[in-house]
GROMACS .gro file of C-alpha atoms in nm:
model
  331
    1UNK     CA    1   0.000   0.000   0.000
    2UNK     CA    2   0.161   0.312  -0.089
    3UNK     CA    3   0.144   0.612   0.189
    4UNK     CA    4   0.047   0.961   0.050
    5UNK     CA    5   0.321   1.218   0.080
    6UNK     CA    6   0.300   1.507   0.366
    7UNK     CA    7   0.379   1.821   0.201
    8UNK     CA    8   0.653   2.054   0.281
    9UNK     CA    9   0.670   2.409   0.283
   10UNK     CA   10   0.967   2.603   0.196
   11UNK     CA   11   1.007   2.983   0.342
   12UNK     CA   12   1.283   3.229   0.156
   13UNK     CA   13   1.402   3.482   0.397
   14UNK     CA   14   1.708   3.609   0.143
   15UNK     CA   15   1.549   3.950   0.149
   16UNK     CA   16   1.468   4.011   0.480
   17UNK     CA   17   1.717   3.790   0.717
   18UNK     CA   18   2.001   3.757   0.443
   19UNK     CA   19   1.991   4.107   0.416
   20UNK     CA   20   2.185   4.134   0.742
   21UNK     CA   21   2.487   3.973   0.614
   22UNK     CA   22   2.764   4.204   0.617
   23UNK     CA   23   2.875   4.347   0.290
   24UNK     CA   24   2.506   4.259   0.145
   25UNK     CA   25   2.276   4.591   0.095
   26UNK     CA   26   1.997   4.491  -0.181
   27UNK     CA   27   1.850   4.806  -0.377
   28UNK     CA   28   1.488   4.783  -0.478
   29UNK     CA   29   1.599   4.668  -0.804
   30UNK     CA   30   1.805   4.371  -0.685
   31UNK     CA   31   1.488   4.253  -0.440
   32UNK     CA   32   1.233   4.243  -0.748
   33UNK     CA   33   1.486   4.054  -0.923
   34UNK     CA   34   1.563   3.815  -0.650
   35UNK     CA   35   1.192   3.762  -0.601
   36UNK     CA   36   1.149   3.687  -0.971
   37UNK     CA   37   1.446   3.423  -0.912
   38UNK     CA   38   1.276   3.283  -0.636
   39UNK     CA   39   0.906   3.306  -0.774
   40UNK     CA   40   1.020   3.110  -1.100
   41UNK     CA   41   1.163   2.833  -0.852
   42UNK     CA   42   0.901   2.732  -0.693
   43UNK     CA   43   0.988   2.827  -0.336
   44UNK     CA   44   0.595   2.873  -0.123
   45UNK     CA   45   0.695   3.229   0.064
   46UNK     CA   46   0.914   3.496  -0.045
   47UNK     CA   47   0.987   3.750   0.267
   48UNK     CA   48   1.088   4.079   0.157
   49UNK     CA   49   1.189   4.279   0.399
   50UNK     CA   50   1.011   4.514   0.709
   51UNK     CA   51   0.810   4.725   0.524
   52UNK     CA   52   0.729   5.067   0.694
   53UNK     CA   53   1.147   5.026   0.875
   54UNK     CA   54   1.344   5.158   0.593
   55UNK     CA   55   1.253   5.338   0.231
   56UNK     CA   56   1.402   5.076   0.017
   57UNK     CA   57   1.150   4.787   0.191
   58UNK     CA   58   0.838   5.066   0.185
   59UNK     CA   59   0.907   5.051  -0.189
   60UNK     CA   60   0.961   4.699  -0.252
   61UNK     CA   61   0.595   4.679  -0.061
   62UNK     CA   62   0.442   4.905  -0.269
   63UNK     CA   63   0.344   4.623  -0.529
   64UNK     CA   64   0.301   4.250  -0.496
   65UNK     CA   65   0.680   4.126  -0.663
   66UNK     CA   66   0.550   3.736  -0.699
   67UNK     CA   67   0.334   3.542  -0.923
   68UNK     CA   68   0.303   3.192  -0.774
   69UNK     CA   69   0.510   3.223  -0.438
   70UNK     CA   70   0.290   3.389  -0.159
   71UNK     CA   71   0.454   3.738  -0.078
   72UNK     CA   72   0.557   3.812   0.270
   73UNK     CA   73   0.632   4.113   0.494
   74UNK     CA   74   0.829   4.105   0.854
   75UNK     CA   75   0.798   4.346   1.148
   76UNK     CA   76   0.715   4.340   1.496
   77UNK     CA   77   0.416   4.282   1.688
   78UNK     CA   78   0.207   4.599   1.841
   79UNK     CA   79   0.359   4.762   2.108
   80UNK     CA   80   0.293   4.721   2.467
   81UNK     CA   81   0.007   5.021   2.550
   82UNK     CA   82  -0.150   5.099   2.176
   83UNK     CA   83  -0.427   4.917   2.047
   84UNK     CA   84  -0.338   4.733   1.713
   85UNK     CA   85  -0.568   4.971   1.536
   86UNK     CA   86  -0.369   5.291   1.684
   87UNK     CA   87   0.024   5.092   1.631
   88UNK     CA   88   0.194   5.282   1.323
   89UNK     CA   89   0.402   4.944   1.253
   90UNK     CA   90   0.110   4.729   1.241
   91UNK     CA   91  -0.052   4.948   1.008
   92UNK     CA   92   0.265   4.960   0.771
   93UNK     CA   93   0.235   4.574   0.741
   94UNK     CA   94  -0.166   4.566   0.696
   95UNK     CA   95  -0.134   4.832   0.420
   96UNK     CA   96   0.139   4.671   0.251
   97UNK     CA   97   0.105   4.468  -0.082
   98UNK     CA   98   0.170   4.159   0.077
   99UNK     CA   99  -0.005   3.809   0.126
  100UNK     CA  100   0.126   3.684   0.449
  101UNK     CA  101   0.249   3.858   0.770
  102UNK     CA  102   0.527   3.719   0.938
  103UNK     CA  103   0.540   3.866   1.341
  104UNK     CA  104   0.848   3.859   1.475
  105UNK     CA  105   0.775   3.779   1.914
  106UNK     CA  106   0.999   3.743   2.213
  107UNK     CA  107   0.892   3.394   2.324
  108UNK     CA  108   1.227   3.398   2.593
  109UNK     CA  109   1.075   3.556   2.907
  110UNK     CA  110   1.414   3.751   2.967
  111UNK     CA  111   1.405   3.890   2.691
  112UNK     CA  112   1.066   4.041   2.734
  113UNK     CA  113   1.180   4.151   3.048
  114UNK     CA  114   1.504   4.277   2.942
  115UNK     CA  115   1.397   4.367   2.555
  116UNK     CA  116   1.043   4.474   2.610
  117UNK     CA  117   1.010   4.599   2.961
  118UNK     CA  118   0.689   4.445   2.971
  119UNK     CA  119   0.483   4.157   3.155
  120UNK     CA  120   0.504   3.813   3.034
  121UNK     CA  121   0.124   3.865   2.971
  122UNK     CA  122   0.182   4.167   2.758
  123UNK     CA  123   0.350   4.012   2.547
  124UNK     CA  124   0.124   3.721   2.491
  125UNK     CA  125  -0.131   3.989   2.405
  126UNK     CA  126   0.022   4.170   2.197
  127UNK     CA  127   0.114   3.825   2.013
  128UNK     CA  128  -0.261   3.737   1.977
  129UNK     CA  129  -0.394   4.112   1.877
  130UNK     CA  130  -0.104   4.127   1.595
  131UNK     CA  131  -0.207   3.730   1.478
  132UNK     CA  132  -0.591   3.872   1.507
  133UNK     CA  133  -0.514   4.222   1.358
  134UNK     CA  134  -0.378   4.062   1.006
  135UNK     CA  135  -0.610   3.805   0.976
  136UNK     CA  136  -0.865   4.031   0.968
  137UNK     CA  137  -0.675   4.263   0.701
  138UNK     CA  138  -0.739   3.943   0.503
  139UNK     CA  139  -0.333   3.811   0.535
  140UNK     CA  140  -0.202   3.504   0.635
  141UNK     CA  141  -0.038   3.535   0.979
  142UNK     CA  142   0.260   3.378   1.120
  143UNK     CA  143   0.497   3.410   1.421
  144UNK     CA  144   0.848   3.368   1.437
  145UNK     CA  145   0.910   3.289   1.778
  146UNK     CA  146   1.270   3.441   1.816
  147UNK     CA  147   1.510   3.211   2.070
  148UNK     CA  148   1.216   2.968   2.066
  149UNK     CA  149   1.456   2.686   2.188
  150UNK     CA  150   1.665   2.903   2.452
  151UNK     CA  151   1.309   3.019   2.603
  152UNK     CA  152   1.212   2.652   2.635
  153UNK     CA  153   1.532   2.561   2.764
  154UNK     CA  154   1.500   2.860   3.058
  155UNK     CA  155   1.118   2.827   3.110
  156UNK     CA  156   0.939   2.564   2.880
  157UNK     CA  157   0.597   2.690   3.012
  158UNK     CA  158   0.643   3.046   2.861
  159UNK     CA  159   0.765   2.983   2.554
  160UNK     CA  160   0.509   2.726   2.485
  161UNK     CA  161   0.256   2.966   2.589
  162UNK     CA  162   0.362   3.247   2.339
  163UNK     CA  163   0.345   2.968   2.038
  164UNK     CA  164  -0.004   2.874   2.204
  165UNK     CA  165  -0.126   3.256   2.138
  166UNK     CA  166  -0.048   3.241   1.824
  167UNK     CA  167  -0.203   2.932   1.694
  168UNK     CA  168  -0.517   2.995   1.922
  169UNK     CA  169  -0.532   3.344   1.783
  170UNK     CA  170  -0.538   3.138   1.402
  171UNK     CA  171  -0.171   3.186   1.260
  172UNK     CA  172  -0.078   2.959   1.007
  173UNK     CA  173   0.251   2.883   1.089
  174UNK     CA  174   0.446   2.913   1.452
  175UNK     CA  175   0.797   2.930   1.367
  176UNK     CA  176   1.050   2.791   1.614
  177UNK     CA  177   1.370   3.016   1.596
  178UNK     CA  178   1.708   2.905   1.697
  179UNK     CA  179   1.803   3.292   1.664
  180UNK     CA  180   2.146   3.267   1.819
  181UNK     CA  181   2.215   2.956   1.667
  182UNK     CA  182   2.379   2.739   1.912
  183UNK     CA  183   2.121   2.463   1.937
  184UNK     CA  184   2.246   2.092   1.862
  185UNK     CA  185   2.031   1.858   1.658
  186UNK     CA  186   1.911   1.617   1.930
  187UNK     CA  187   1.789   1.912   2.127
  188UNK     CA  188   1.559   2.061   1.818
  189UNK     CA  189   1.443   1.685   1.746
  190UNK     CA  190   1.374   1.694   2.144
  191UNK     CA  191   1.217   2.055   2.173
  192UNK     CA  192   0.967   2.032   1.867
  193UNK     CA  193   0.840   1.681   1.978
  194UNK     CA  194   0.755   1.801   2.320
  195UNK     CA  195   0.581   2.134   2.138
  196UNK     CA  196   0.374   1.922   1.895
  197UNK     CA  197   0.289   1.728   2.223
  198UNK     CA  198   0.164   2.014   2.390
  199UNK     CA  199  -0.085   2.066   2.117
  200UNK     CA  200   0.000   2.255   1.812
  201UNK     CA  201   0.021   2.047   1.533
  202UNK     CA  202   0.335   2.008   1.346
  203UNK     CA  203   0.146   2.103   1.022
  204UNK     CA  204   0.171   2.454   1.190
  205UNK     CA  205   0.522   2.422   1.309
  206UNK     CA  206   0.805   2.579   1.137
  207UNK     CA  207   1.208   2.565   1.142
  208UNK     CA  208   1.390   2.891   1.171
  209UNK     CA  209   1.781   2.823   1.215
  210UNK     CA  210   2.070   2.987   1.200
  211UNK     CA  211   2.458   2.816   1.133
  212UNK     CA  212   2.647   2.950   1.431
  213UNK     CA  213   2.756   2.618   1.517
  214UNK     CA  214   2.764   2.498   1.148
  215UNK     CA  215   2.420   2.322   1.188
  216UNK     CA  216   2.192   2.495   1.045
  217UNK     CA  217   2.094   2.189   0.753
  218UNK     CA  218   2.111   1.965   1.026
  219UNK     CA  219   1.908   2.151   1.258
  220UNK     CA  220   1.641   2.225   0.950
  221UNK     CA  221   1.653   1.833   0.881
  222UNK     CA  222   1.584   1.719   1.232
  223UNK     CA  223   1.274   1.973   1.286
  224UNK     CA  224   1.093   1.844   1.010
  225UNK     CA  225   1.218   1.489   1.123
  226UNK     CA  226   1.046   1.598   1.429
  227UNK     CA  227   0.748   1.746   1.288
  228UNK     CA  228   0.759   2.053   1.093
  229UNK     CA  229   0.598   2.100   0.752
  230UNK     CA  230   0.776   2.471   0.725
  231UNK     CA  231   1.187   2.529   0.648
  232UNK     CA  232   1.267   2.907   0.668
  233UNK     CA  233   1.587   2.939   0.524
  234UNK     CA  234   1.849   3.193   0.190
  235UNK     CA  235   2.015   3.129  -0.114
  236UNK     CA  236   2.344   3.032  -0.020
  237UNK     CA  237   2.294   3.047   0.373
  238UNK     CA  238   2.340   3.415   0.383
  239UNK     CA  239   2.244   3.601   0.672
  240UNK     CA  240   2.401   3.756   0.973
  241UNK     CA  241   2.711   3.579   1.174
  242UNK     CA  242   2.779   3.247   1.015
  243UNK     CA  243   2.446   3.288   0.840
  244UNK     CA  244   2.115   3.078   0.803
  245UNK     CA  245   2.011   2.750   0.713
  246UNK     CA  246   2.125   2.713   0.327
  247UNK     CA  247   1.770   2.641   0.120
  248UNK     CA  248   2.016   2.564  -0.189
  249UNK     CA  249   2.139   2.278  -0.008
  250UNK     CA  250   1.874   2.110   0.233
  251UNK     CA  251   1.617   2.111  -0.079
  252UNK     CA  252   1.824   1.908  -0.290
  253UNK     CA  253   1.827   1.642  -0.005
  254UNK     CA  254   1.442   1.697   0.065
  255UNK     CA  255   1.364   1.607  -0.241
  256UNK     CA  256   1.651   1.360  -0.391
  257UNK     CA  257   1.732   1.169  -0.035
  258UNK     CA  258   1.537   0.846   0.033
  259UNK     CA  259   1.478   0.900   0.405
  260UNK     CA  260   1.340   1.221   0.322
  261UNK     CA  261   1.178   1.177  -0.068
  262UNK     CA  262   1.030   0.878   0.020
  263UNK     CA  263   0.779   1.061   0.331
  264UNK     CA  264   0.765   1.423   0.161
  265UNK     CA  265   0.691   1.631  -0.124
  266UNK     CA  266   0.757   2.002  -0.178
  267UNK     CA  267   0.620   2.239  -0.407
  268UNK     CA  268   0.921   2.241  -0.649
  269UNK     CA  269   0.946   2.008  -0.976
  270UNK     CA  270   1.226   1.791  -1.072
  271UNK     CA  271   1.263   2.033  -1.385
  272UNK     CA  272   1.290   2.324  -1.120
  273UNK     CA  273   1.491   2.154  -0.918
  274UNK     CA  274   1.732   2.090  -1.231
  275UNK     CA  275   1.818   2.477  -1.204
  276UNK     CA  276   1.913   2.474  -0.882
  277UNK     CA  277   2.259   2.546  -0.970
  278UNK     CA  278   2.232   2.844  -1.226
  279UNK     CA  279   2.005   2.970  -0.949
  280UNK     CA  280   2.287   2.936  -0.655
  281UNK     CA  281   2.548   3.119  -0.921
  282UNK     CA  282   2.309   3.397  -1.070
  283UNK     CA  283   2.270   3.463  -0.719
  284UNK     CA  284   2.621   3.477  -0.620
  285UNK     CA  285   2.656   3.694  -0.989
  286UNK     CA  286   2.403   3.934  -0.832
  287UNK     CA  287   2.598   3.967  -0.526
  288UNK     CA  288   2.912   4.023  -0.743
  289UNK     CA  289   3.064   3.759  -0.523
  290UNK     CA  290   3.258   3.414  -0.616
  291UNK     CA  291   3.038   3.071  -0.605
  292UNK     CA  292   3.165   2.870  -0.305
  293UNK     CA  293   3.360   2.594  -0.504
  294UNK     CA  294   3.284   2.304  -0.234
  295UNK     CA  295   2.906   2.408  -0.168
  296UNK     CA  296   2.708   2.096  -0.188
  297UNK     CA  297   2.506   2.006  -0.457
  298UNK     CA  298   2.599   2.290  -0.640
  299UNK     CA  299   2.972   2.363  -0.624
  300UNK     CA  300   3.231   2.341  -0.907
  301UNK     CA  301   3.381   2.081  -0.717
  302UNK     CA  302   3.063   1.921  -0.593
  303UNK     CA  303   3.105   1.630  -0.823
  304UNK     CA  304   3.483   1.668  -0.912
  305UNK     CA  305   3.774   1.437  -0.777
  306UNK     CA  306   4.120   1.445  -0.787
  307UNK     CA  307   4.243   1.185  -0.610
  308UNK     CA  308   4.412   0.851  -0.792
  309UNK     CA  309   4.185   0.602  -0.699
  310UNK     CA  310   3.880   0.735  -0.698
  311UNK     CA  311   3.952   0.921  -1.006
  312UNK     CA  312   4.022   0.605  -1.201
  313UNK     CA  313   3.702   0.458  -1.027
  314UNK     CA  314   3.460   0.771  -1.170
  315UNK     CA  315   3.580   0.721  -1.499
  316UNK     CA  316   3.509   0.356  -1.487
  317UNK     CA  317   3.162   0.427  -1.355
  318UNK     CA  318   3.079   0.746  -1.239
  319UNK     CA  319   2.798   0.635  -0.949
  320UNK     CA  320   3.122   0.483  -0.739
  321UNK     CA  321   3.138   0.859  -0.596
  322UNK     CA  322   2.862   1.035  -0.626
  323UNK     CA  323   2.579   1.032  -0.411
  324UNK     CA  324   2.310   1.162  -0.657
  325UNK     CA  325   2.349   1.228  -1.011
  326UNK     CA  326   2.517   1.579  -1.094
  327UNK     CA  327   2.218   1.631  -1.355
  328UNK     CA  328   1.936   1.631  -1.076
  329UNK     CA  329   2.099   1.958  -0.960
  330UNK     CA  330   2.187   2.094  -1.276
  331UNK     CA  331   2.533   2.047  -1.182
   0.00000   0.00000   0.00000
């Protein structure tokens, strides 16, 4: 009996959360671009940026920039003391050309001590009145739960509760963050099971993670292992520090891995997924930076050997070291 496939959904955050790498500043012009690059891929959500923070992401709002991909703006919840119909922010993101809304909440009570200056239970309600405020605008809402696994390591019982707000106020997706990046993979695999056991289902979980500790993929791979259906991640794993969790890489092994093919399916074709390299290098073209030679999947040297043996061996027959076949990548 064959099992039908749970889909996965695949979350671009090159314009808003890879704009923080250093050296990176996109103009208007390189966004809409971008977005066409990522529209024509096949990737779910395209974030864009905080519109209403700076001019250039104002712009970029000022027109829906995708086709297929749903198109989403960032910012913060409302403040602590205005009503969501009186918060200036709020309003930038509800008047925006967007489809989705992607909150950004402390869910790490020190922080929203220490951050916020507010009570645990502000917070939480200004979590639901944001979710509330843009579903009502007629947007998709979801909240990325920012240090989502060191809240739950210091107190569980809060950070649960602000991921409960926002699926009992209706978001579509909760998105655990590991925002400083220093969780290990065990302890995501460990941290989303005990959320989906709380009560949110994993279909409304999703994986935010940053590569401080080089684990990003891993981290990404063990969430939805866990439970997730939603993997936030940039072209190339930019993004601030060490970066975030390379898309160009885990959806290669999403979709061309057995452990991972054989359970899911993602919104991107085998013919789309055949560009994924001329994507990776038009991006790094854009960028005006070099392609990372030894980048999975994708690198010049991805599929390239020098050594003796096993030079002599991929001559002979190819398959003896490669793990999937360059063409599936484009590569």
């Amino acid at each position: 009996m064959t099992m039908s496939k749970e889909r996965l959904y695949l979350f671009d955050t090159t314009l808003r959360d890879g704009q923080q790498t250093p050296g990176v500043d996109f103009s208007v012009e390189d966004k809409i671009a971008i977005a066409r690059m990522l529209d024509a891929f096949g990737v779910d959500y395209v974030e864009g940026g905080y519109p209403g923070a700076n001019p250039t992401d104002t712009a970029f709002f000022a027109e829906k920039r995708t086709a297929a991909s749903k198109f989403v703006a960032f910012g913060m919840t409302k403040r602590v003391g205005v009503s969501a119909s009186n918060d200036p922010g709020l309003a930038a993101l509800l008047q925006s050309c967007c489809d989705a809304i992607c909150f950004v909440a402390k869910s790490w009570d020190y922080h929203v001590r220490v951050a916020l200056g507010c009570t645990n239970e502000e917070n939480i309600d200004c979590i639901r009145a944001s979710v509330e405020a843009a579903r009502a605008a007629g947007k998709e809402a979801m909240v990325d739960c920012e240090h989502f696994f060191d809240g739950f390591k210091a107190n569980p019982d809060y950070a649960l509760a602000c991921a409960k707000a926002a699926h009992d106020a209706g978001a579509r997706w909760i998105v655990l963050c590991d925002t400083n990046g220093g969780t290990q993979p065990s302890e995501v695999r460990a941290i989303v099971e005990r959320v989906i056991a709380s009560g949110i289902p994993g279909g409304n979980l999703g994986i935010h993670a940053h590569d401080d500790t080089g684990q990003a993929v891993a981290n990404s791979l063990a969430a939805v292992e866990a439970g997730v259906r939603q993997v936030q991640g940039t072209l190339n794993g930019i993004g601030e520090r060490c970066g975030n969790a390379n898309l160009v890489t885990i959806i290669p092994t999403l979709m061309l891995k057995p452990a991972y093919a054989e359970r899911f399916v993602t919104g991107i074709s085998a013919e789309q997924l055949a560009d994924i390299s001329r994507l990776s290098r038009s991006f790094d073209e854009l960028l005006n930076r070099a392609p990372e030679a030894q980048a999975p999947y994708v690198g010049s040297s991805a599929f390239a050997t020098k050594a003796g043996i096993h030079a002599s061996a991929l001559a002979k027959e190819p398959a003896t070291y490669e793990h999937v076949p360059p063409e599936t990548v484009g590569n």
